[in-house]
mmCIF file of N, CA and C in Angstrom:
data_model
loop_
_atom_site.group_PDB
_atom_site.id
_atom_site.type_symbol
_atom_site.label_atom_id
_atom_site.label_comp_id
_atom_site.label_asym_id
_atom_site.label_seq_id
_atom_site.Cartn_x
_atom_site.Cartn_y
_atom_site.Cartn_z
ATOM 1 N N TYR A 1 -17.355 -20.961 24.642
ATOM 2 C CA TYR A 1 -18.449 -20.331 25.356
ATOM 3 C C TYR A 1 -18.909 -19.059 24.652
ATOM 4 N N GLN A 2 -17.951 -18.259 24.161
ATOM 5 C CA GLN A 2 -18.299 -17.004 23.492
ATOM 6 C C GLN A 2 -19.111 -17.258 22.223
ATOM 7 N N LEU A 3 -18.740 -18.279 21.462
ATOM 8 C CA LEU A 3 -19.488 -18.586 20.241
ATOM 9 C C LEU A 3 -20.923 -19.003 20.566
ATOM 10 N N TRP A 4 -21.110 -19.720 21.651
ATOM 11 C CA TRP A 4 -22.453 -20.123 22.055
ATOM 12 C C TRP A 4 -23.278 -18.903 22.452
ATOM 13 N N ILE A 5 -22.678 -18.008 23.237
ATOM 14 C CA ILE A 5 -23.371 -16.792 23.666
ATOM 15 C C ILE A 5 -23.764 -15.939 22.456
ATOM 16 N N LEU A 6 -22.903 -15.895 21.450
ATOM 17 C CA LEU A 6 -23.173 -15.093 20.251
ATOM 18 C C LEU A 6 -24.147 -15.770 19.288
ATOM 19 N N GLY A 7 -24.554 -16.985 19.586
ATOM 20 C CA GLY A 7 -25.512 -17.676 18.732
ATOM 21 C C GLY A 7 -24.890 -18.347 17.523
ATOM 22 N N ALA A 8 -23.589 -18.665 17.600
ATOM 23 C CA ALA A 8 -22.881 -19.253 16.463
ATOM 24 C C ALA A 8 -22.868 -20.781 16.504
ATOM 25 N N LEU A 9 -23.372 -21.366 17.589
ATOM 26 C CA LEU A 9 -23.373 -22.824 17.736
ATOM 27 C C LEU A 9 -24.798 -23.347 17.846
ATOM 28 N N ASP A 10 -25.004 -24.570 17.332
ATOM 29 C CA ASP A 10 -26.309 -25.196 17.491
ATOM 30 C C ASP A 10 -26.348 -25.960 18.818
ATOM 31 N N ASN A 11 -27.395 -26.723 19.039
ATOM 32 C CA ASN A 11 -27.568 -27.442 20.316
ATOM 33 C C ASN A 11 -26.523 -28.520 20.557
ATOM 34 N N THR A 12 -25.886 -28.998 19.500
ATOM 35 C CA THR A 12 -24.870 -30.045 19.657
ATOM 36 C C THR A 12 -23.463 -29.472 19.763
ATOM 37 N N GLY A 13 -23.335 -28.154 19.696
ATOM 38 C CA GLY A 13 -22.019 -27.517 19.780
ATOM 39 C C GLY A 13 -21.332 -27.346 18.441
ATOM 40 N N SER A 14 -22.019 -27.653 17.353
ATOM 41 C CA SER A 14 -21.465 -27.466 16.009
ATOM 42 C C SER A 14 -21.791 -26.063 15.515
ATOM 43 N N LEU A 15 -20.974 -25.581 14.587
ATOM 44 C CA LEU A 15 -21.248 -24.267 14.004
ATOM 45 C C LEU A 15 -22.555 -24.302 13.228
ATOM 46 N N ASN A 16 -23.370 -23.308 13.435
ATOM 47 C CA ASN A 16 -24.591 -23.152 12.649
ATOM 48 C C ASN A 16 -24.283 -22.207 11.481
ATOM 49 N N PRO A 17 -25.246 -21.890 10.621
ATOM 50 C CA PRO A 17 -24.947 -21.012 9.480
ATOM 51 C C PRO A 17 -24.333 -19.662 9.876
ATOM 52 N N LEU A 18 -24.825 -19.048 10.942
ATOM 53 C CA LEU A 18 -24.230 -17.794 11.401
ATOM 54 C C LEU A 18 -22.780 -18.008 11.815
ATOM 55 N N GLY A 19 -22.514 -19.059 12.540
ATOM 56 C CA GLY A 19 -21.145 -19.365 12.973
ATOM 57 C C GLY A 19 -20.213 -19.586 11.802
ATOM 58 N N ARG A 20 -20.707 -20.249 10.747
ATOM 59 C CA ARG A 20 -19.872 -20.462 9.565
ATOM 60 C C ARG A 20 -19.552 -19.142 8.871
ATOM 61 N N GLN A 21 -20.491 -18.206 8.877
ATOM 62 C CA GLN A 21 -20.210 -16.882 8.313
ATOM 63 C C GLN A 21 -19.194 -16.146 9.182
ATOM 64 N N MET A 22 -19.344 -16.246 10.480
ATOM 65 C CA MET A 22 -18.470 -15.520 11.400
ATOM 66 C C MET A 22 -17.013 -15.943 11.267
ATOM 67 N N VAL A 23 -16.753 -17.238 11.051
ATOM 68 C CA VAL A 23 -15.368 -17.706 10.988
ATOM 69 C C VAL A 23 -14.662 -17.294 9.697
ATOM 70 N N GLU A 24 -15.395 -16.756 8.733
ATOM 71 C CA GLU A 24 -14.776 -16.299 7.495
ATOM 72 C C GLU A 24 -13.985 -15.009 7.667
ATOM 73 N N PHE A 25 -14.197 -14.312 8.765
ATOM 74 C CA PHE A 25 -13.566 -13.014 8.964
ATOM 75 C C PHE A 25 -12.402 -13.100 9.941
ATOM 76 N N PRO A 26 -11.319 -12.377 9.652
ATOM 77 C CA PRO A 26 -10.165 -12.365 10.564
ATOM 78 C C PRO A 26 -10.392 -11.380 11.711
ATOM 79 N N LEU A 27 -11.498 -11.548 12.403
ATOM 80 C CA LEU A 27 -11.889 -10.638 13.474
ATOM 81 C C LEU A 27 -12.284 -11.435 14.711
ATOM 82 N N ASP A 28 -12.349 -10.739 15.834
ATOM 83 C CA ASP A 28 -12.912 -11.297 17.050
ATOM 84 C C ASP A 28 -14.350 -11.730 16.741
ATOM 85 N N PRO A 29 -14.824 -12.843 17.316
ATOM 86 C CA PRO A 29 -16.178 -13.314 17.002
ATOM 87 C C PRO A 29 -17.271 -12.262 17.195
ATOM 88 N N ALA A 30 -17.168 -11.457 18.226
ATOM 89 C CA ALA A 30 -18.200 -10.434 18.455
ATOM 90 C C ALA A 30 -18.206 -9.404 17.327
ATOM 91 N N LEU A 31 -17.028 -9.041 16.824
ATOM 92 C CA LEU A 31 -16.965 -8.081 15.716
ATOM 93 C C LEU A 31 -17.459 -8.708 14.413
ATOM 94 N N SER A 32 -17.167 -9.991 14.233
ATOM 95 C CA SER A 32 -17.682 -10.684 13.045
ATOM 96 C C SER A 32 -19.203 -10.673 13.039
ATOM 97 N N LYS A 33 -19.803 -10.973 14.192
ATOM 98 C CA LYS A 33 -21.262 -10.970 14.260
ATOM 99 C C LYS A 33 -21.798 -9.566 14.042
ATOM 100 N N MET A 34 -21.134 -8.565 14.614
ATOM 101 C CA MET A 34 -21.567 -7.183 14.428
ATOM 102 C C MET A 34 -21.586 -6.827 12.941
ATOM 103 N N LEU A 35 -20.562 -7.228 12.223
ATOM 104 C CA LEU A 35 -20.479 -6.935 10.794
ATOM 105 C C LEU A 35 -21.605 -7.625 10.028
ATOM 106 N N ILE A 36 -21.840 -8.882 10.312
ATOM 107 C CA ILE A 36 -22.892 -9.635 9.616
ATOM 108 C C ILE A 36 -24.266 -9.034 9.892
ATOM 109 N N ILE A 37 -24.560 -8.757 11.145
ATOM 110 C CA ILE A 37 -25.856 -8.194 11.513
ATOM 111 C C ILE A 37 -26.025 -6.791 10.950
ATOM 112 N N ALA A 38 -24.959 -5.995 10.981
ATOM 113 C CA ALA A 38 -25.038 -4.628 10.464
ATOM 114 C C ALA A 38 -25.366 -4.617 8.978
ATOM 115 N N VAL A 39 -24.762 -5.523 8.230
ATOM 116 C CA VAL A 39 -25.062 -5.602 6.794
ATOM 117 C C VAL A 39 -26.508 -6.047 6.601
ATOM 118 N N ASP A 40 -26.958 -7.018 7.396
ATOM 119 C CA ASP A 40 -28.357 -7.465 7.313
ATOM 120 C C ASP A 40 -29.324 -6.321 7.606
ATOM 121 N N MET A 41 -28.933 -5.426 8.508
ATOM 122 C CA MET A 41 -29.794 -4.306 8.895
ATOM 123 C C MET A 41 -29.640 -3.103 7.964
ATOM 124 N N GLY A 42 -28.719 -3.177 7.014
ATOM 125 C CA GLY A 42 -28.550 -2.104 6.052
ATOM 126 C C GLY A 42 -27.761 -0.911 6.567
ATOM 127 N N CYS A 43 -26.909 -1.124 7.566
ATOM 128 C CA CYS A 43 -26.083 -0.014 8.066
ATOM 129 C C CYS A 43 -25.138 0.454 6.963
ATOM 130 N N SER A 44 -24.818 1.725 6.986
ATOM 131 C CA SER A 44 -23.955 2.279 5.951
ATOM 132 C C SER A 44 -22.513 1.819 6.138
ATOM 133 N N ASP A 45 -21.772 1.780 5.041
ATOM 134 C CA ASP A 45 -20.367 1.404 5.086
ATOM 135 C C ASP A 45 -19.575 2.321 6.012
ATOM 136 N N ASP A 46 -19.848 3.617 5.968
ATOM 137 C CA ASP A 46 -19.101 4.563 6.795
ATOM 138 C C ASP A 46 -19.317 4.308 8.279
ATOM 139 N N THR A 47 -20.529 3.959 8.658
ATOM 140 C CA THR A 47 -20.820 3.660 10.067
ATOM 141 C C THR A 47 -20.038 2.435 10.512
ATOM 142 N N LEU A 48 -20.024 1.403 9.689
ATOM 143 C CA LEU A 48 -19.304 0.180 10.043
ATOM 144 C C LEU A 48 -17.810 0.409 10.108
ATOM 145 N N VAL A 49 -17.279 1.126 9.135
ATOM 146 C CA VAL A 49 -15.837 1.388 9.113
ATOM 147 C C VAL A 49 -15.427 2.184 10.340
ATOM 148 N N SER A 50 -16.200 3.195 10.695
ATOM 149 C CA SER A 50 -15.827 4.002 11.852
ATOM 150 C C SER A 50 -15.886 3.186 13.131
ATOM 151 N N ASP A 51 -16.882 2.308 13.256
ATOM 152 C CA ASP A 51 -16.988 1.496 14.463
ATOM 153 C C ASP A 51 -15.838 0.497 14.549
ATOM 154 N N LEU A 52 -15.554 -0.195 13.456
ATOM 155 C CA LEU A 52 -14.456 -1.160 13.469
ATOM 156 C C LEU A 52 -13.110 -0.464 13.639
ATOM 157 N N SER A 53 -12.940 0.679 13.007
ATOM 158 C CA SER A 53 -11.691 1.416 13.128
ATOM 159 C C SER A 53 -11.493 1.928 14.549
ATOM 160 N N ALA A 54 -12.562 2.351 15.184
ATOM 161 C CA ALA A 54 -12.473 2.829 16.558
ATOM 162 C C ALA A 54 -12.019 1.705 17.484
ATOM 163 N N LYS A 55 -12.389 0.485 17.159
ATOM 164 C CA LYS A 55 -11.971 -0.655 17.958
ATOM 165 C C LYS A 55 -10.571 -1.117 17.564
ATOM 166 N N LYS A 56 -10.033 -0.577 16.471
ATOM 167 C CA LYS A 56 -8.683 -0.891 15.985
ATOM 168 C C LYS A 56 -8.476 -2.391 15.815
ATOM 169 N N LYS A 57 -9.473 -3.045 15.266
ATOM 170 C CA LYS A 57 -9.400 -4.490 15.098
ATOM 171 C C LYS A 57 -9.063 -4.910 13.669
ATOM 172 N N SER A 58 -9.225 -4.009 12.697
ATOM 173 C CA SER A 58 -9.018 -4.440 11.324
ATOM 174 C C SER A 58 -8.630 -3.267 10.438
ATOM 175 N N ASN A 59 -7.596 -3.478 9.655
ATOM 176 C CA ASN A 59 -7.226 -2.487 8.648
ATOM 177 C C ASN A 59 -7.955 -2.744 7.342
ATOM 178 N N GLN A 60 -8.709 -3.832 7.294
ATOM 179 C CA GLN A 60 -9.382 -4.235 6.062
ATOM 180 C C GLN A 60 -10.892 -4.067 6.179
ATOM 181 N N CYS A 61 -11.342 -3.081 6.926
ATOM 182 C CA CYS A 61 -12.775 -2.898 7.159
ATOM 183 C C CYS A 61 -13.550 -2.765 5.866
ATOM 184 N N ARG A 62 -13.095 -1.905 4.976
ATOM 185 C CA ARG A 62 -13.847 -1.678 3.736
ATOM 186 C C ARG A 62 -13.930 -2.938 2.877
ATOM 187 N N GLU A 63 -12.854 -3.717 2.830
ATOM 188 C CA GLU A 63 -12.902 -4.955 2.056
ATOM 189 C C GLU A 63 -13.892 -5.948 2.653
ATOM 190 N N LEU A 64 -13.929 -6.036 3.977
ATOM 191 C CA LEU A 64 -14.874 -6.940 4.627
ATOM 192 C C LEU A 64 -16.311 -6.520 4.368
ATOM 193 N N ILE A 65 -16.564 -5.239 4.450
ATOM 194 C CA ILE A 65 -17.919 -4.732 4.222
ATOM 195 C C ILE A 65 -18.320 -4.956 2.770
ATOM 196 N N GLN A 66 -17.405 -4.717 1.851
ATOM 197 C CA GLN A 66 -17.692 -4.937 0.436
ATOM 198 C C GLN A 66 -17.984 -6.413 0.182
ATOM 199 N N TYR A 67 -17.193 -7.274 0.799
ATOM 200 C CA TYR A 67 -17.413 -8.717 0.653
ATOM 201 C C TYR A 67 -18.805 -9.100 1.140
ATOM 202 N N MET A 68 -19.177 -8.621 2.328
ATOM 203 C CA MET A 68 -20.496 -8.935 2.875
ATOM 204 C C MET A 68 -21.603 -8.398 1.980
ATOM 205 N N SER A 69 -21.423 -7.190 1.470
ATOM 206 C CA SER A 69 -22.431 -6.604 0.595
ATOM 207 C C SER A 69 -22.593 -7.440 -0.678
ATOM 208 N N ASN A 70 -21.496 -7.939 -1.190
ATOM 209 C CA ASN A 70 -21.542 -8.728 -2.432
ATOM 210 C C ASN A 70 -22.237 -10.065 -2.231
ATOM 211 N N ILE A 71 -22.000 -10.739 -1.098
ATOM 212 C CA ILE A 71 -22.621 -12.046 -0.915
ATOM 213 C C ILE A 71 -24.083 -11.930 -0.517
ATOM 214 N N ARG A 72 -24.519 -10.761 -0.094
ATOM 215 C CA ARG A 72 -25.926 -10.556 0.290
ATOM 216 C C ARG A 72 -26.799 -10.213 -0.908
ATOM 217 N N THR A 73 -26.180 -9.825 -2.033
ATOM 218 C CA THR A 73 -26.986 -9.426 -3.199
ATOM 219 C C THR A 73 -27.153 -10.548 -4.178
#
């Protein structure tokens, strides 16, 4: 249900392109989507790291952000 609400599933219940990106991260689905959208919107690395760190969900925030930045270029 959460993946559908986040827009990660198509009409048949299969992962769509956003959903496939989201499952690449060892994060809660909502945080994965936040990371993907934030990179698309050009948010700074420091803003993303502070938000993810505040949620205490990942010790690898900078690596995830770097990965996203690399695949977007």
